[in-house]
Amino acid sequence: MRRLHNMTQAYDWGSTSDIPRFLGRTGNGEPVAEMWLGTHPLAPSQVETPEGLRPLSDVAGDVPFMLKILAAEQPLSIQVHPNADEARAGFEHEEAAGIPLDSPQRVFKDTRHKPEMVYALSTFDTLVGFRPTAEILRVFAQLDSPAVNAASATLRAKPGFKGIVRVLENLLIAPPPPNEVSQLVIQCKALVHDGVDIKRAYSTASMIARHHPGDVGIVVSLLLNRFTLQPGEAMFLGTGVIHAHLSGLCLEAMANSDNVMRAGLTRKALDPEGLIRCLEAGMARVARVEPGYPSFSTEVYSPAVEEFALAVTQVSPGDPDGVTLITAAHSIVMCIGGGVQVLNSHGEKISLSRGEAVYTDVEDGELTLAGTGEVAQIYLPGPNTPDSELKDLLGARPVRAIP
């Protein structure tokens, strides 16, 4: 077992307090958006060794998954993650063009796809997937602007998924001017004041406008479903799903990738053409993940992808012999509440408080958890890892298998 030291990311949408509080630290007033656990080269974890700190990849190789703590105080960019073919082609194109990996204009940071799962640690709000055509037209019917009127005409002529994608493409290629977006927001605020809101569409646009005034993403948000996860609930986003997290604290379990194509609400590079290509491949699965229960103390969230599964395990003095964790070829165990000790089959023991983590592998043998607390364990699924039940959130809209 190796204790991990992990890097944080100070994106401007991050919370000034949530991650520092989670880690038992005092914030300095600057936003802390994410903490990364894994081997991704943009923010690799380090492990303690007798010789000092070394990159996790030195002892584990290229771990196929990544775990993040994410804390959103402002909306994230509207975005889509590519599938494996799109990621490989995009990375090779940008490499050939000589765009530095850390350039603001860089879109593809690696060659991997990026399916991901959100596990809420607090009430967590997000936009995900397109509303049905009829619902979008109802939202637009209460508004009056050239962009909205043109979008409504497009949808009436071409209803359904392809028509919605065309609306999005038109908005991204020829964004409405900021003053038009501002007038649209005034209309949304008036409708909320009058008690006329359609599944939180207008209130969401009004909230986003406080942080991104005049941005085309405000109009795009009207196309998207808003969902709320309660603590302990999980949602899976396959590649090709348009989404934008709004607020809250969560764990993100994902393939080891940082490839993101953006459609607004950001100062980072936009890739409208690439984003549309991803969407045109067909909507991937958006699902609430119902856990399996391999034991009384453990819930497993396994969304049928090769790179990762997530287990959440609780332990208390009512378990005098401790509880058994998942044994896997690669595993990161992080305490998310209380205080625990992780023991391996060789008698090694590491104590963890909230936010602290260890890397384990198959050589550690059976892992036992003791103490009073809760851990999240991201691990490489094996052939006997059962898939969780996935309940589609978007009804009968197009669904495709995860590549």
GROMACS .gro file of N, CA and C in nm, residues 127-206:
model
  240
  127LEU      N    1  -2.673   2.011  -1.551
  127LEU     CA    2  -2.747   2.005  -1.676
  127LEU      C    3  -2.692   1.888  -1.755
  128VAL      N    4  -2.782   1.805  -1.810
  128VAL     CA    5  -2.734   1.688  -1.882
  128VAL      C    6  -2.836   1.644  -1.987
  129GLY      N    7  -2.790   1.627  -2.109
  129GLY     CA    8  -2.874   1.576  -2.216
  129GLY      C    9  -2.978   1.677  -2.263
  130PHE      N   10  -3.027   1.657  -2.385
  130PHE     CA   11  -3.126   1.747  -2.443
  130PHE      C   12  -3.267   1.719  -2.391
  131ARG      N   13  -3.342   1.826  -2.368
  131ARG     CA   14  -3.485   1.812  -2.341
  131ARG      C   15  -3.553   1.756  -2.465
  132PRO      N   16  -3.675   1.699  -2.449
  132PRO     CA   17  -3.752   1.658  -2.568
  132PRO      C   18  -3.787   1.781  -2.654
  133THR      N   19  -3.805   1.758  -2.783
  133THR     CA   20  -3.837   1.869  -2.874
  133THR      C   21  -3.957   1.948  -2.825
  134ALA      N   22  -4.065   1.881  -2.786
  134ALA     CA   23  -4.186   1.951  -2.745
  134ALA      C   24  -4.159   2.039  -2.623
  135GLU      N   25  -4.075   1.992  -2.533
  135GLU     CA   26  -4.044   2.070  -2.413
  135GLU      C   27  -3.960   2.193  -2.447
  136ILE      N   28  -3.864   2.177  -2.538
  136ILE     CA   29  -3.785   2.292  -2.582
  136ILE      C   30  -3.874   2.396  -2.646
  137LEU      N   31  -3.968   2.352  -2.731
  137LEU     CA   32  -4.058   2.447  -2.796
  137LEU      C   33  -4.147   2.517  -2.694
  138ARG      N   34  -4.187   2.446  -2.589
  138ARG     CA   35  -4.264   2.511  -2.482
  138ARG      C   36  -4.180   2.617  -2.412
  139VAL      N   37  -4.052   2.585  -2.385
  139VAL     CA   38  -3.962   2.682  -2.322
  139VAL      C   39  -3.947   2.805  -2.412
  140PHE      N   40  -3.922   2.782  -2.540
  140PHE     CA   41  -3.900   2.893  -2.633
  140PHE      C   42  -4.027   2.976  -2.657
  141ALA      N   43  -4.144   2.913  -2.645
  141ALA     CA   44  -4.269   2.984  -2.676
  141ALA      C   45  -4.293   3.102  -2.584
  142GLN      N   46  -4.235   3.100  -2.464
  142GLN     CA   47  -4.253   3.209  -2.368
  142GLN      C   48  -4.153   3.322  -2.390
  143LEU      N   49  -4.059   3.304  -2.484
  143LEU     CA   50  -3.950   3.399  -2.504
  143LEU      C   51  -3.958   3.459  -2.643
  144ASP      N   52  -3.894   3.574  -2.660
  144ASP     CA   53  -3.894   3.642  -2.789
  144ASP      C   54  -3.756   3.703  -2.815
  145SER      N   55  -3.682   3.642  -2.907
  145SER     CA   56  -3.554   3.697  -2.952
  145SER      C   57  -3.525   3.636  -3.087
  146PRO      N   58  -3.442   3.701  -3.170
  146PRO     CA   59  -3.410   3.642  -3.300
  146PRO      C   60  -3.352   3.502  -3.292
  147ALA      N   61  -3.261   3.477  -3.196
  147ALA     CA   62  -3.199   3.345  -3.184
  147ALA      C   63  -3.301   3.239  -3.145
  148VAL      N   64  -3.387   3.271  -3.049
  148VAL     CA   65  -3.488   3.175  -3.003
  148VAL      C   66  -3.592   3.150  -3.112
  149ASN      N   67  -3.634   3.255  -3.181
  149ASN     CA   68  -3.733   3.238  -3.287
  149ASN      C   69  -3.678   3.154  -3.401
  150ALA      N   70  -3.551   3.175  -3.436
  150ALA     CA   71  -3.488   3.094  -3.541
  150ALA      C   72  -3.476   2.948  -3.497
  151ALA      N   73  -3.439   2.927  -3.370
  151ALA     CA   74  -3.428   2.791  -3.319
  151ALA      C   75  -3.563   2.720  -3.320
  152SER      N   76  -3.668   2.792  -3.283
  152SER     CA   77  -3.802   2.732  -3.285
  152SER      C   78  -3.842   2.692  -3.426
  153ALA      N   79  -3.811   2.777  -3.523
  153ALA     CA   80  -3.844   2.744  -3.662
  153ALA      C   81  -3.768   2.620  -3.708
  154THR      N   82  -3.642   2.609  -3.671
  154THR     CA   83  -3.563   2.491  -3.706
  154THR      C   84  -3.624   2.365  -3.647
  155LEU      N   85  -3.665   2.371  -3.521
  155LEU     CA   86  -3.720   2.252  -3.454
  155LEU      C   87  -3.857   2.214  -3.508
  156ARG      N   88  -3.936   2.313  -3.544
  156ARG     CA   89  -4.067   2.279  -3.602
  156ARG      C   90  -4.049   2.213  -3.738
  157ALA      N   91  -3.948   2.256  -3.815
  157ALA     CA   92  -3.923   2.196  -3.945
  157ALA      C   93  -3.855   2.061  -3.935
  158LYS      N   94  -3.773   2.044  -3.830
  158LYS     CA   95  -3.696   1.920  -3.815
  158LYS      C   96  -3.696   1.879  -3.667
  159PRO      N   97  -3.808   1.824  -3.618
  159PRO     CA   98  -3.813   1.786  -3.477
  159PRO      C   99  -3.725   1.665  -3.448
  160GLY      N  100  -3.692   1.648  -3.320
  160GLY     CA  101  -3.614   1.532  -3.280
  160GLY      C  102  -3.467   1.564  -3.262
  161PHE      N  103  -3.391   1.458  -3.239
  161PHE     CA  104  -3.250   1.471  -3.203
  161PHE      C  105  -3.169   1.549  -3.306
  162LYS      N  106  -3.186   1.515  -3.433
  162LYS     CA  107  -3.106   1.582  -3.536
  162LYS      C  108  -3.139   1.730  -3.544
  163GLY      N  109  -3.266   1.765  -3.527
  163GLY     CA  110  -3.303   1.906  -3.530
  163GLY      C  111  -3.244   1.982  -3.413
  164ILE      N  112  -3.241   1.919  -3.294
  164ILE     CA  113  -3.183   1.985  -3.177
  164ILE      C  114  -3.034   2.008  -3.197
  165VAL      N  115  -2.966   1.909  -3.254
  165VAL     CA  116  -2.823   1.926  -3.281
  165VAL      C  117  -2.799   2.040  -3.380
  166ARG      N  118  -2.888   2.053  -3.481
  166ARG     CA  119  -2.874   2.164  -3.576
  166ARG      C  120  -2.893   2.298  -3.506
  167VAL      N  121  -2.989   2.305  -3.413
  167VAL     CA  122  -3.008   2.428  -3.336
  167VAL      C  123  -2.881   2.463  -3.260
  168LEU      N  124  -2.823   2.363  -3.193
  168LEU     CA  125  -2.700   2.388  -3.118
  168LEU      C  126  -2.587   2.432  -3.211
  169GLU      N  127  -2.574   2.366  -3.325
  169GLU     CA  128  -2.469   2.403  -3.420
  169GLU      C  129  -2.486   2.548  -3.466
  170ASN      N  130  -2.609   2.588  -3.497
  170ASN     CA  131  -2.633   2.725  -3.541
  170ASN      C  132  -2.597   2.826  -3.432
  171LEU      N  133  -2.629   2.794  -3.307
  171LEU     CA  134  -2.597   2.884  -3.197
  171LEU      C  135  -2.446   2.899  -3.178
  172LEU      N  136  -2.372   2.789  -3.195
  172LEU     CA  137  -2.228   2.794  -3.172
  172LEU      C  138  -2.153   2.860  -3.289
  173ILE      N  139  -2.200   2.837  -3.412
  173ILE     CA  140  -2.132   2.894  -3.527
  173ILE      C  141  -2.160   3.044  -3.539
  174ALA      N  142  -2.284   3.085  -3.509
  174ALA     CA  143  -2.320   3.228  -3.516
  174ALA      C  144  -2.389   3.268  -3.386
  175PRO      N  145  -2.313   3.286  -3.277
  175PRO     CA  146  -2.373   3.316  -3.147
  175PRO      C  147  -2.451   3.448  -3.151
  176PRO      N  148  -2.562   3.455  -3.079
  176PRO     CA  149  -2.633   3.583  -3.068
  176PRO      C  150  -2.548   3.685  -2.996
  177PRO      N  151  -2.562   3.813  -3.029
  177PRO     CA  152  -2.482   3.915  -2.962
  177PRO      C  153  -2.514   3.922  -2.813
  178PRO      N  154  -2.418   3.965  -2.731
  178PRO     CA  155  -2.440   3.967  -2.586
  178PRO      C  156  -2.563   4.047  -2.543
  179ASN      N  157  -2.592   4.157  -2.613
  179ASN     CA  158  -2.709   4.235  -2.570
  179ASN      C  159  -2.839   4.159  -2.595
  180GLU      N  160  -2.843   4.077  -2.700
  180GLU     CA  161  -2.962   3.994  -2.723
  180GLU      C  162  -2.977   3.889  -2.612
  181VAL      N  163  -2.865   3.828  -2.574
  181VAL     CA  164  -2.869   3.730  -2.465
  181VAL      C  165  -2.914   3.798  -2.335
  182SER      N  166  -2.865   3.918  -2.310
  182SER     CA  167  -2.903   3.990  -2.188
  182SER      C  168  -3.053   4.020  -2.185
  183GLN      N  169  -3.110   4.058  -2.299
  183GLN     CA  170  -3.254   4.081  -2.305
  183GLN      C  171  -3.331   3.952  -2.282
  184LEU      N  172  -3.277   3.842  -2.331
  184LEU     CA  173  -3.341   3.712  -2.309
  184LEU      C  174  -3.342   3.677  -2.161
  185VAL      N  175  -3.233   3.708  -2.093
  185VAL     CA  176  -3.225   3.681  -1.950
  185VAL      C  177  -3.326   3.765  -1.873
  186ILE      N  178  -3.347   3.888  -1.913
  186ILE     CA  179  -3.449   3.973  -1.849
  186ILE      C  180  -3.586   3.907  -1.862
  187GLN      N  181  -3.616   3.852  -1.978
  187GLN     CA  182  -3.743   3.781  -1.996
  187GLN      C  183  -3.752   3.658  -1.905
  188CYS      N  184  -3.641   3.583  -1.895
  188CYS     CA  185  -3.640   3.464  -1.807
  188CYS      C  186  -3.666   3.503  -1.663
  189LYS      N  187  -3.602   3.610  -1.616
  189LYS     CA  188  -3.621   3.655  -1.478
  189LYS      C  189  -3.766   3.695  -1.453
  190ALA      N  190  -3.828   3.763  -1.549
  190ALA     CA  191  -3.967   3.804  -1.534
  190ALA      C  192  -4.059   3.682  -1.526
  191LEU      N  193  -4.031   3.580  -1.606
  191LEU     CA  194  -4.113   3.459  -1.602
  191LEU      C  195  -4.099   3.386  -1.469
  192VAL      N  196  -3.977   3.381  -1.416
  192VAL     CA  197  -3.957   3.320  -1.284
  192VAL      C  198  -4.032   3.400  -1.178
  193HIS      N  199  -4.024   3.531  -1.186
  193HIS     CA  200  -4.094   3.618  -1.089
  193HIS      C  201  -4.244   3.595  -1.095
  194ASP      N  202  -4.297   3.570  -1.215
  194ASP     CA  203  -4.441   3.550  -1.232
  194ASP      C  204  -4.483   3.406  -1.202
  195GLY      N  205  -4.389   3.324  -1.161
  195GLY     CA  206  -4.421   3.184  -1.130
  195GLY      C  207  -4.437   3.097  -1.252
  196VAL      N  208  -4.382   3.142  -1.365
  196VAL     CA  209  -4.391   3.065  -1.489
  196VAL      C  210  -4.252   3.012  -1.523
  197ASP      N  211  -4.225   2.890  -1.484
  197ASP     CA  212  -4.097   2.828  -1.518
  197ASP      C  213  -4.128   2.687  -1.568
  198ILE      N  214  -4.051   2.641  -1.662
  198ILE     CA  215  -4.072   2.508  -1.720
  198ILE      C  216  -3.953   2.422  -1.683
  199LYS      N  217  -3.973   2.339  -1.582
  199LYS     CA  218  -3.870   2.247  -1.534
  199LYS      C  219  -3.737   2.318  -1.511
  200ARG      N  220  -3.744   2.435  -1.448
  200ARG     CA  221  -3.630   2.515  -1.403
  200ARG      C  222  -3.547   2.571  -1.518
  201ALA      N  223  -3.601   2.578  -1.639
  201ALA     CA  224  -3.526   2.629  -1.753
  201ALA      C  225  -3.491   2.776  -1.735
  202TYR      N  226  -3.591   2.859  -1.700
  202TYR     CA  227  -3.567   3.003  -1.691
  202TYR      C  228  -3.485   3.039  -1.569
  203SER      N  229  -3.510   2.972  -1.457
  203SER     CA  230  -3.430   3.001  -1.337
  203SER      C  231  -3.285   2.959  -1.357
  204THR      N  232  -3.262   2.850  -1.432
  204THR     CA  233  -3.124   2.808  -1.460
  204THR      C  234  -3.054   2.911  -1.548
  205ALA      N  235  -3.121   2.958  -1.652
  205ALA     CA  236  -3.060   3.060  -1.739
  205ALA      C  237  -3.028   3.187  -1.661
  206SER      N  238  -3.119   3.225  -1.571
  206SER     CA  239  -3.096   3.346  -1.491
  206SER      C  240  -2.977   3.328  -1.398
   0.00000   0.00000   0.00000
